[in-house]
mmCIF file with all atom_site columns, C-alpha atoms and ligand atoms in Angstrom:
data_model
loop_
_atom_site.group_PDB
_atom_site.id
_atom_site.type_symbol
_atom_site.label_atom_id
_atom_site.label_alt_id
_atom_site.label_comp_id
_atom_site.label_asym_id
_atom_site.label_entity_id
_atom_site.label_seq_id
_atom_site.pdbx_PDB_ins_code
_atom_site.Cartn_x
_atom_site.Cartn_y
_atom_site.Cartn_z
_atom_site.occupancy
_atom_site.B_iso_or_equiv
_atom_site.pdbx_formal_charge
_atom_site.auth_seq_id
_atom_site.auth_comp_id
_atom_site.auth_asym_id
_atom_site.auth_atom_id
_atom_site.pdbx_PDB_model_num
ATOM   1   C  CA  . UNK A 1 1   ? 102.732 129.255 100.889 1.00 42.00 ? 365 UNK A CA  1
ATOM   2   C  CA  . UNK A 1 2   ? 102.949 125.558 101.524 1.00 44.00 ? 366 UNK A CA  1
ATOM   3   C  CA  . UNK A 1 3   ? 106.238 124.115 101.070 1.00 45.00 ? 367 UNK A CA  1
ATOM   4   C  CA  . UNK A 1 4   ? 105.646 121.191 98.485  1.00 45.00 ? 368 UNK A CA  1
ATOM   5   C  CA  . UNK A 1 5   ? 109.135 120.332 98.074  1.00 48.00 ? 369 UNK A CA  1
ATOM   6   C  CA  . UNK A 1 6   ? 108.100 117.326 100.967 1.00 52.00 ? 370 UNK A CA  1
ATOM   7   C  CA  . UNK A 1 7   ? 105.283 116.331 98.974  1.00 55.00 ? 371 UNK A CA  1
ATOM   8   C  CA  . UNK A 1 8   ? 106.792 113.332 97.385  1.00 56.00 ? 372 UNK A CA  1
ATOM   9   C  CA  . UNK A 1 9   ? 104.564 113.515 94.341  1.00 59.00 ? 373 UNK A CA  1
ATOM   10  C  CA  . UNK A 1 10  ? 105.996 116.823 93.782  1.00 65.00 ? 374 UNK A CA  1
ATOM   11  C  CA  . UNK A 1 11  ? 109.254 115.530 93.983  1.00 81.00 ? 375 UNK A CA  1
ATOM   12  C  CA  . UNK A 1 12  ? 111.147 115.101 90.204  1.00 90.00 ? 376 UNK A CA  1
ATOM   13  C  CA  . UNK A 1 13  ? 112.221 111.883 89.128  1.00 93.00 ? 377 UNK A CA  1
ATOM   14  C  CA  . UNK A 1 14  ? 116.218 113.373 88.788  1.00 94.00 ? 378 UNK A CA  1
ATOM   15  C  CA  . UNK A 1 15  ? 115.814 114.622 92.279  1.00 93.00 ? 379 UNK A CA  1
ATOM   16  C  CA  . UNK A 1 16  ? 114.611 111.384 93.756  1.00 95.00 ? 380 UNK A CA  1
ATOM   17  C  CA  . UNK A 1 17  ? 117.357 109.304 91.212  1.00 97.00 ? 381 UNK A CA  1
ATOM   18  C  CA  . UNK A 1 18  ? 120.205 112.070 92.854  1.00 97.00 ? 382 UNK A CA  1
ATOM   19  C  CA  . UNK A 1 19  ? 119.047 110.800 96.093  1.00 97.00 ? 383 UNK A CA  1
ATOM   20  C  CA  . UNK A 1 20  ? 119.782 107.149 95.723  1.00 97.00 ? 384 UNK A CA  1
ATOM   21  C  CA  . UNK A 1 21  ? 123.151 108.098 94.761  1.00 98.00 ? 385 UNK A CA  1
ATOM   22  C  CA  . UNK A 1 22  ? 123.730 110.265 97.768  1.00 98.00 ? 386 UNK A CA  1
ATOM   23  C  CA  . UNK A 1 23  ? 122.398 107.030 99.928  1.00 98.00 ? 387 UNK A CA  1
ATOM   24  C  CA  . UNK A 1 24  ? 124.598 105.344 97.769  1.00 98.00 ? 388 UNK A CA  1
ATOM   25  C  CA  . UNK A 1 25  ? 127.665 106.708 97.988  1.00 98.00 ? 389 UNK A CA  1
ATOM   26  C  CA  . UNK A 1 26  ? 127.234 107.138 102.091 1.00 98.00 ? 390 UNK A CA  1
ATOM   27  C  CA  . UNK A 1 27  ? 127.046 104.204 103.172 1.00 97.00 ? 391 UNK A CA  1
ATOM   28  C  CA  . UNK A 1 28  ? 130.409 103.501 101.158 1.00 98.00 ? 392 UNK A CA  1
ATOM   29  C  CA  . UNK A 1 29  ? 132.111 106.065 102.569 1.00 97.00 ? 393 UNK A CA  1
ATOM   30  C  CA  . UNK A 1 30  ? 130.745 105.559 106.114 1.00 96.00 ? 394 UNK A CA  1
ATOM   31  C  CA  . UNK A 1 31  ? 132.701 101.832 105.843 1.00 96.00 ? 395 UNK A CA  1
ATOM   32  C  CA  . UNK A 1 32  ? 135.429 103.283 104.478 1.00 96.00 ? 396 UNK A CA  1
ATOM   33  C  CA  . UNK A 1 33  ? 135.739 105.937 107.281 1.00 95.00 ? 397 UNK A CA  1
ATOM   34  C  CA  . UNK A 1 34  ? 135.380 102.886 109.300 1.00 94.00 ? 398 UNK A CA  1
ATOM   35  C  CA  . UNK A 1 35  ? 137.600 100.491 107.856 1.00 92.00 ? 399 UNK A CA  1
ATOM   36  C  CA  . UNK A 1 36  ? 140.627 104.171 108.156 1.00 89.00 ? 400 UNK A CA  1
ATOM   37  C  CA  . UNK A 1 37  ? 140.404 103.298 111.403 1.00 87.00 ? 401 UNK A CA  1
ATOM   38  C  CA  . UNK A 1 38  ? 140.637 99.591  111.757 1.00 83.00 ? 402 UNK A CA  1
ATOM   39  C  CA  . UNK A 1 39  ? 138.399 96.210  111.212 1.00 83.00 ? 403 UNK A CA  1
ATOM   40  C  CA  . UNK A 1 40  ? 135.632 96.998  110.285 1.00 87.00 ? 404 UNK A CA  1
ATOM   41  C  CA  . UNK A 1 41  ? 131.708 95.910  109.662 1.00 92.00 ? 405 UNK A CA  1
ATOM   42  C  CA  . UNK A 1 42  ? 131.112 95.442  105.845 1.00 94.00 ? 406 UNK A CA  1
ATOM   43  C  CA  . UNK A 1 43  ? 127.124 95.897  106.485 1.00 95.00 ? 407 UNK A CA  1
ATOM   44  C  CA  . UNK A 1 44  ? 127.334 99.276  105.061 1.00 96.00 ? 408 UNK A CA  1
ATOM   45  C  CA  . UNK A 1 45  ? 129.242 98.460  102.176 1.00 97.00 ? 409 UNK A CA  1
ATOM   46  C  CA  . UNK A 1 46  ? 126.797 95.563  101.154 1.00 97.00 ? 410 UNK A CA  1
ATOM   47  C  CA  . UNK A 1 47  ? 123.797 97.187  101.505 1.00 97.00 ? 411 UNK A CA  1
ATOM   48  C  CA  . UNK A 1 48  ? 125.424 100.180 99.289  1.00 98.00 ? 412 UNK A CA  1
ATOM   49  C  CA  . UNK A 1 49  ? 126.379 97.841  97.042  1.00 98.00 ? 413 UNK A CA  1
ATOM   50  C  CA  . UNK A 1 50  ? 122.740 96.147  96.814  1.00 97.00 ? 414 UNK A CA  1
ATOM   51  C  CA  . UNK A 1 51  ? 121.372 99.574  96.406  1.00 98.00 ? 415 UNK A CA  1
ATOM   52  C  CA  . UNK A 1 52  ? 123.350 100.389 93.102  1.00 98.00 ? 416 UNK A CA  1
ATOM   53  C  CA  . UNK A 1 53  ? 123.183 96.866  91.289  1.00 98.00 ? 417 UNK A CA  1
ATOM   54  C  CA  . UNK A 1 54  ? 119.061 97.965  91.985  1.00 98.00 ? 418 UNK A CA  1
ATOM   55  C  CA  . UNK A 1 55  ? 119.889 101.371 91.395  1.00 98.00 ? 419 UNK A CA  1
ATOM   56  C  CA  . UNK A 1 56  ? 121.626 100.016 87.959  1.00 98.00 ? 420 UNK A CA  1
ATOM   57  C  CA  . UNK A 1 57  ? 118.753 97.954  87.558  1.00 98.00 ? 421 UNK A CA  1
ATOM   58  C  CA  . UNK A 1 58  ? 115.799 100.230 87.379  1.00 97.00 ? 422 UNK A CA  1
ATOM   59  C  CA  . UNK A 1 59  ? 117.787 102.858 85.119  1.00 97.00 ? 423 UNK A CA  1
ATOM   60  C  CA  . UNK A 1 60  ? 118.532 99.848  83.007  1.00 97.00 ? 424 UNK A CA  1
ATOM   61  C  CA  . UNK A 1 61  ? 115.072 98.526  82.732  1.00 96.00 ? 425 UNK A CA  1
ATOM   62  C  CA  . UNK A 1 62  ? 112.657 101.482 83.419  1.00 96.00 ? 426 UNK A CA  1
ATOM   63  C  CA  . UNK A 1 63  ? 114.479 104.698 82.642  1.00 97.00 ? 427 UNK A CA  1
ATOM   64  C  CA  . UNK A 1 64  ? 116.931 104.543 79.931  1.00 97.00 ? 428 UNK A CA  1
ATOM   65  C  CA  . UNK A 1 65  ? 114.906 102.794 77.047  1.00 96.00 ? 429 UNK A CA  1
ATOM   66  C  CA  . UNK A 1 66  ? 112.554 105.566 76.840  1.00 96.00 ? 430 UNK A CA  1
ATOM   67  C  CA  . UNK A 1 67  ? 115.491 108.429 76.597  1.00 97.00 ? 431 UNK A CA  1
ATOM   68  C  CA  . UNK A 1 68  ? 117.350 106.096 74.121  1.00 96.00 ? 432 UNK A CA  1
ATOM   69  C  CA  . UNK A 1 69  ? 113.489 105.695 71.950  1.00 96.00 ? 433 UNK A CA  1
ATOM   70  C  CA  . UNK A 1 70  ? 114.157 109.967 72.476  1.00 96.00 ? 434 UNK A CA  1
ATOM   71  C  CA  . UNK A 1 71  ? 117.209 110.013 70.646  1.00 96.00 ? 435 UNK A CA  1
ATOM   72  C  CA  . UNK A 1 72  ? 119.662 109.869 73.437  1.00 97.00 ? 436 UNK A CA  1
ATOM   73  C  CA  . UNK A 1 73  ? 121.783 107.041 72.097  1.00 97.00 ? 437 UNK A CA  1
ATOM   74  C  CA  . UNK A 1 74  ? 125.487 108.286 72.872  1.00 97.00 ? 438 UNK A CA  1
ATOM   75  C  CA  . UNK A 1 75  ? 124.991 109.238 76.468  1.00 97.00 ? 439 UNK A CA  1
ATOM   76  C  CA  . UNK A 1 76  ? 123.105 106.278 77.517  1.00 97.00 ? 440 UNK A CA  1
ATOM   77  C  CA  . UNK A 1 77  ? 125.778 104.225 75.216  1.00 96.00 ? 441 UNK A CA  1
ATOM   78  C  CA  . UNK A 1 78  ? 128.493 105.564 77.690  1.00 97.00 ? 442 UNK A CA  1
ATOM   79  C  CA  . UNK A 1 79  ? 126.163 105.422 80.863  1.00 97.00 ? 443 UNK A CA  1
ATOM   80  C  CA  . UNK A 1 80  ? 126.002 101.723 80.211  1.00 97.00 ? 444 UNK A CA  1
ATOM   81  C  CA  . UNK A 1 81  ? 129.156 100.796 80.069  1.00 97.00 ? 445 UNK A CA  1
ATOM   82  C  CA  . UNK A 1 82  ? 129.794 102.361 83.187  1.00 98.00 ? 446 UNK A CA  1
ATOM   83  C  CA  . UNK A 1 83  ? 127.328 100.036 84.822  1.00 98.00 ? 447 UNK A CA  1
ATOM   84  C  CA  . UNK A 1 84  ? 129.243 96.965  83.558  1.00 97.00 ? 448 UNK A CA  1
ATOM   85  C  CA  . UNK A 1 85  ? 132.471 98.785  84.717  1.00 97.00 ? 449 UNK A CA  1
ATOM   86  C  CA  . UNK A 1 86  ? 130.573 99.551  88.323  1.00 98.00 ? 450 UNK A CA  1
ATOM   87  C  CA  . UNK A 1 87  ? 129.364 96.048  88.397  1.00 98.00 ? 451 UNK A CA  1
ATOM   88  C  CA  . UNK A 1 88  ? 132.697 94.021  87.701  1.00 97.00 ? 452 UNK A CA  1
ATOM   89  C  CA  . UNK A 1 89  ? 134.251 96.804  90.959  1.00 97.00 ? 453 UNK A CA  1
ATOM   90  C  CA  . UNK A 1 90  ? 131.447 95.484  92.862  1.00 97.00 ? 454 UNK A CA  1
ATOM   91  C  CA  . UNK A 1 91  ? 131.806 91.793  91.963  1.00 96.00 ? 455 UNK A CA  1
ATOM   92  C  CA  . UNK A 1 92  ? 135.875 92.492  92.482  1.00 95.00 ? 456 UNK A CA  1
ATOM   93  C  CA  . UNK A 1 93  ? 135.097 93.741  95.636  1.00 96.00 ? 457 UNK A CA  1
ATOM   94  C  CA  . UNK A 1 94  ? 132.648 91.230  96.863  1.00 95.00 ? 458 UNK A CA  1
ATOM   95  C  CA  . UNK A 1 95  ? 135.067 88.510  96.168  1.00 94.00 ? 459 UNK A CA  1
ATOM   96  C  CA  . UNK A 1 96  ? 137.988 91.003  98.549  1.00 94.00 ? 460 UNK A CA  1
ATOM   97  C  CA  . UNK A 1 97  ? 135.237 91.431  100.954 1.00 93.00 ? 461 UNK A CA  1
ATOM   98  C  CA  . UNK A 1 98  ? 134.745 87.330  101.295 1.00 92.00 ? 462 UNK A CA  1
ATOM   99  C  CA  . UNK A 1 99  ? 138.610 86.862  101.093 1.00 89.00 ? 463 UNK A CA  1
ATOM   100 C  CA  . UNK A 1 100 ? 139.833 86.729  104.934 1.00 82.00 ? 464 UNK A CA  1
ATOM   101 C  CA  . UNK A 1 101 ? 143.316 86.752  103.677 1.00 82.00 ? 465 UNK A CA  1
ATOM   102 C  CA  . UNK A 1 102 ? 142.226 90.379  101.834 1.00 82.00 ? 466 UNK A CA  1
ATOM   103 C  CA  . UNK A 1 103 ? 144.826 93.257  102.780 1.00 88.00 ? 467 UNK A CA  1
ATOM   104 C  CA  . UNK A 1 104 ? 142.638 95.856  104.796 1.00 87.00 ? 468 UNK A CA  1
ATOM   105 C  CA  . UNK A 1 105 ? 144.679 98.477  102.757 1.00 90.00 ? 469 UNK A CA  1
ATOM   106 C  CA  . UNK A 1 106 ? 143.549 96.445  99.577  1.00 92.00 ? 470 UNK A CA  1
ATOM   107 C  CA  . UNK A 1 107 ? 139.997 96.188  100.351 1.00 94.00 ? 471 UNK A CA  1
ATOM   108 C  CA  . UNK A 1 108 ? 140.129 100.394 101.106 1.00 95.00 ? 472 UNK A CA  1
ATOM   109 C  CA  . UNK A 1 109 ? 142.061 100.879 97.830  1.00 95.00 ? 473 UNK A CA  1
ATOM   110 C  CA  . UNK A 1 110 ? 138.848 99.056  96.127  1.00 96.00 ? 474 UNK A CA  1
ATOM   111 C  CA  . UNK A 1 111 ? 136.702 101.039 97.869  1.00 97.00 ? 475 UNK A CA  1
ATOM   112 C  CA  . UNK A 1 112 ? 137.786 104.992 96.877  1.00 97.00 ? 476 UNK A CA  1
ATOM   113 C  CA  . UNK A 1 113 ? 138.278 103.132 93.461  1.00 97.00 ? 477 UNK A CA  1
ATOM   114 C  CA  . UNK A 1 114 ? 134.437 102.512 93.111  1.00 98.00 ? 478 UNK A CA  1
ATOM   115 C  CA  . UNK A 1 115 ? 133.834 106.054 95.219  1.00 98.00 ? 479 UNK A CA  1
ATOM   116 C  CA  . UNK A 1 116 ? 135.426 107.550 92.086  1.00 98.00 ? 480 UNK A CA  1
ATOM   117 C  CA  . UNK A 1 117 ? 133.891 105.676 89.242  1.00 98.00 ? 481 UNK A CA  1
ATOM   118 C  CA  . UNK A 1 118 ? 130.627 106.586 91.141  1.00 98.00 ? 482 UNK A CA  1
ATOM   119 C  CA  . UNK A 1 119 ? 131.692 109.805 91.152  1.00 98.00 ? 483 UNK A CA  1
ATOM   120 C  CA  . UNK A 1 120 ? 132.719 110.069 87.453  1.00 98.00 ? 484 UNK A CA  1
ATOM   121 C  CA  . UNK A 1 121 ? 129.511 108.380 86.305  1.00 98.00 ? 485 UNK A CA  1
ATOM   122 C  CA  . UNK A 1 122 ? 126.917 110.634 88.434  1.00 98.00 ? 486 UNK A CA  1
ATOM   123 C  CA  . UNK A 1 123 ? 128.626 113.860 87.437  1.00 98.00 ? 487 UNK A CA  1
ATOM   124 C  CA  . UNK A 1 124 ? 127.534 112.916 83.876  1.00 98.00 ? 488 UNK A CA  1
ATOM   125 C  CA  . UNK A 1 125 ? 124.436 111.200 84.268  1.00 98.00 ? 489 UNK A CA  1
ATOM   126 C  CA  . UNK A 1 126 ? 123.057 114.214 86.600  1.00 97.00 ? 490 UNK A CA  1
ATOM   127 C  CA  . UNK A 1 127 ? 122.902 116.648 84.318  1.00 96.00 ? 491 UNK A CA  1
ATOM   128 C  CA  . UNK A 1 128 ? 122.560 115.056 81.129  1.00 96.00 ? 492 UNK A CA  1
ATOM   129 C  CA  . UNK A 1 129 ? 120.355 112.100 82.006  1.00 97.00 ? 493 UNK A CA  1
ATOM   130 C  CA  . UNK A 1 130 ? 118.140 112.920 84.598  1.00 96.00 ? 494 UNK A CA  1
ATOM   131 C  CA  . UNK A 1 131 ? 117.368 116.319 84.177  1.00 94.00 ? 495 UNK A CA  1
ATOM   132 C  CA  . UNK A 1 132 ? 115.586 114.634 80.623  1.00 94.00 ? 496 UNK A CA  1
ATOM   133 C  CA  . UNK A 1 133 ? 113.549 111.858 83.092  1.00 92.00 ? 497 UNK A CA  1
ATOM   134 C  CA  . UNK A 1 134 ? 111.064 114.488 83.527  1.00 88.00 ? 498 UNK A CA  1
ATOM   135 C  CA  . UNK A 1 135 ? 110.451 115.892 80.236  1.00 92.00 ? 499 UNK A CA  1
ATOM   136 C  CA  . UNK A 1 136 ? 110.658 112.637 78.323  1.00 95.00 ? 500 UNK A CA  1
ATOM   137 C  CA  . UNK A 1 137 ? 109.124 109.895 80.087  1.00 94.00 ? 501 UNK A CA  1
ATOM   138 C  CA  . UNK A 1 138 ? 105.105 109.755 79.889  1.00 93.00 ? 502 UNK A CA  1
ATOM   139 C  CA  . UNK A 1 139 ? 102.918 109.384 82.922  1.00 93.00 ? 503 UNK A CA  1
ATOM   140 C  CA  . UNK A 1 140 ? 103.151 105.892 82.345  1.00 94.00 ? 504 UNK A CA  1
ATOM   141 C  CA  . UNK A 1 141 ? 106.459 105.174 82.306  1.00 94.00 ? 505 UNK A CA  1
ATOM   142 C  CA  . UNK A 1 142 ? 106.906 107.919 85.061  1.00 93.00 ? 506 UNK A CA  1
ATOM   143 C  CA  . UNK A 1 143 ? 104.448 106.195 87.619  1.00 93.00 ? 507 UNK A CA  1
ATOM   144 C  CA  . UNK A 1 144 ? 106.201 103.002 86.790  1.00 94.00 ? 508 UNK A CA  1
ATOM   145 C  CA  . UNK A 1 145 ? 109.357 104.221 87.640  1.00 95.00 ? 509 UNK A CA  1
ATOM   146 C  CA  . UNK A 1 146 ? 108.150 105.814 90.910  1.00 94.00 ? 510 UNK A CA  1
ATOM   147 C  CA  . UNK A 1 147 ? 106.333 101.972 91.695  1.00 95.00 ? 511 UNK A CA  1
ATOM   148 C  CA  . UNK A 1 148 ? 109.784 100.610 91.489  1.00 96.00 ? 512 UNK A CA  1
ATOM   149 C  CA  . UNK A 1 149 ? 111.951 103.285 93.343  1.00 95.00 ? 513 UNK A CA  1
ATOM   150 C  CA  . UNK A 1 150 ? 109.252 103.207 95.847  1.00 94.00 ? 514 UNK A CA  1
ATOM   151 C  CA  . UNK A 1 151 ? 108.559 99.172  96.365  1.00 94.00 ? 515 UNK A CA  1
ATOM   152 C  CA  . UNK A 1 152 ? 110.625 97.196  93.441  1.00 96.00 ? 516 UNK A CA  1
ATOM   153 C  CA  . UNK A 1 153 ? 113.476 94.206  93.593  1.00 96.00 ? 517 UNK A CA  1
ATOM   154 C  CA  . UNK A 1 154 ? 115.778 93.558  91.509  1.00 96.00 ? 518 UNK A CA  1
ATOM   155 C  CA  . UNK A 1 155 ? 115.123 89.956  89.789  1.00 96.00 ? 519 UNK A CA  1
ATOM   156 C  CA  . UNK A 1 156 ? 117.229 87.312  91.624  1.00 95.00 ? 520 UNK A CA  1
ATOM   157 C  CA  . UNK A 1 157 ? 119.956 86.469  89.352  1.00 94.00 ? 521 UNK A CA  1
ATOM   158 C  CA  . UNK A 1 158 ? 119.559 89.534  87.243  1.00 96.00 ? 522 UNK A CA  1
ATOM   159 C  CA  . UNK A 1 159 ? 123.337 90.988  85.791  1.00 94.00 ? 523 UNK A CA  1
ATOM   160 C  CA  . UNK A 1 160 ? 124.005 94.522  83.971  1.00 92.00 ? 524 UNK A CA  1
ATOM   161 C  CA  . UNK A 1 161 ? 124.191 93.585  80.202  1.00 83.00 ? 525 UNK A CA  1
ATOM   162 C  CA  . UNK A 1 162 ? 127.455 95.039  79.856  1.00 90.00 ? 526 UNK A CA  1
ATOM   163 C  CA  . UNK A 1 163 ? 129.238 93.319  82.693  1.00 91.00 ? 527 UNK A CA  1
ATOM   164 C  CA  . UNK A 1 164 ? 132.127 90.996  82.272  1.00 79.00 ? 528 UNK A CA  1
ATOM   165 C  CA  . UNK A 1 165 ? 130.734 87.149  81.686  1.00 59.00 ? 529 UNK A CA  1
HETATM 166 FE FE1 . LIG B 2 .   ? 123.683 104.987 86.166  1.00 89.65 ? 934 LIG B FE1 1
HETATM 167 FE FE1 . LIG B 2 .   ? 122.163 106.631 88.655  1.00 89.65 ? 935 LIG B FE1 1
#
């Protein structure tokens, strides 16, 4: 039997969502494993961070409104203000990453700080959230969130609603 599992249309919406957050957290942790041993190149860390503020993005936008129309009010409640909390770490940390004058040991410190936010949010929103993407959202809204995982930008300018102004 053919193994479909590399099929990407046969691929679930939760696994592909997991997936970002693996890519996600890697390229984190690859700069931090850097950074452990001296100066190091923040490339990694700001294309992870790009990732999740699209990553935040296309929950916020394409996934979550349907599961909230589906009665899901509490989780995604708490899943959003985790985003603002992930995206005031990230601004924090841009502004460390800019700073020349930043303490290395600071800029690690922010680093395992996000790593575990990360961690706390996508051991929730795993099982509760996106093993629902597939069972809730309608072809429609399925194929459109596929479009944008696939090809999609965030909007230039565009800030989690729950961020700090
Ligand atoms: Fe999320
Ligand atoms: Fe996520």
């Amino acid at each position: 039997m053919a193994n479909t599992t590399d099929d990407p249309e046969n691929v679930t919406l939760g696994s592909a969502l997991e997936r970002e957050h693996r890519d996600i957290d890697g390229g984190i942790e690859a700069f931090v494993a850097q950074l452990t041993d001296g100066p190091a190149d923040p490339s990694p860390l700001m294309r992870a961070m790009d990732a999740l503020r699209r990553h935040i993005y296309l929950e916020e936008e394409f996934l979550f409104p349907p599961l909230k129309a589906a009665g899901m009010t509490m989780p995604i409640f708490v899943m959003l203000r985790e985003h603002g909390a992930l995206w005031n770490a990230m601004d924090a940390l841009d502004a460390r990453i800019a700073d020349d004058a930043a303490e290395p040991d600071a800029v690690l410190g922010a680093c395992r700080d996000l790593l575990a936010q990360l961690d706390a949010h996508n051991s929730k929103e795993e099982p509760i959230i996106y093993t629902q993407a597939d069972r809730i959202l309608t072809a429609e809204a399925s194929d459109e969130l596929r479009e944008f995982l696939d090809h999609g930008r965030i909007p230039e300018g565009w800030v989690c609603a729950t961020a700090a102004a």
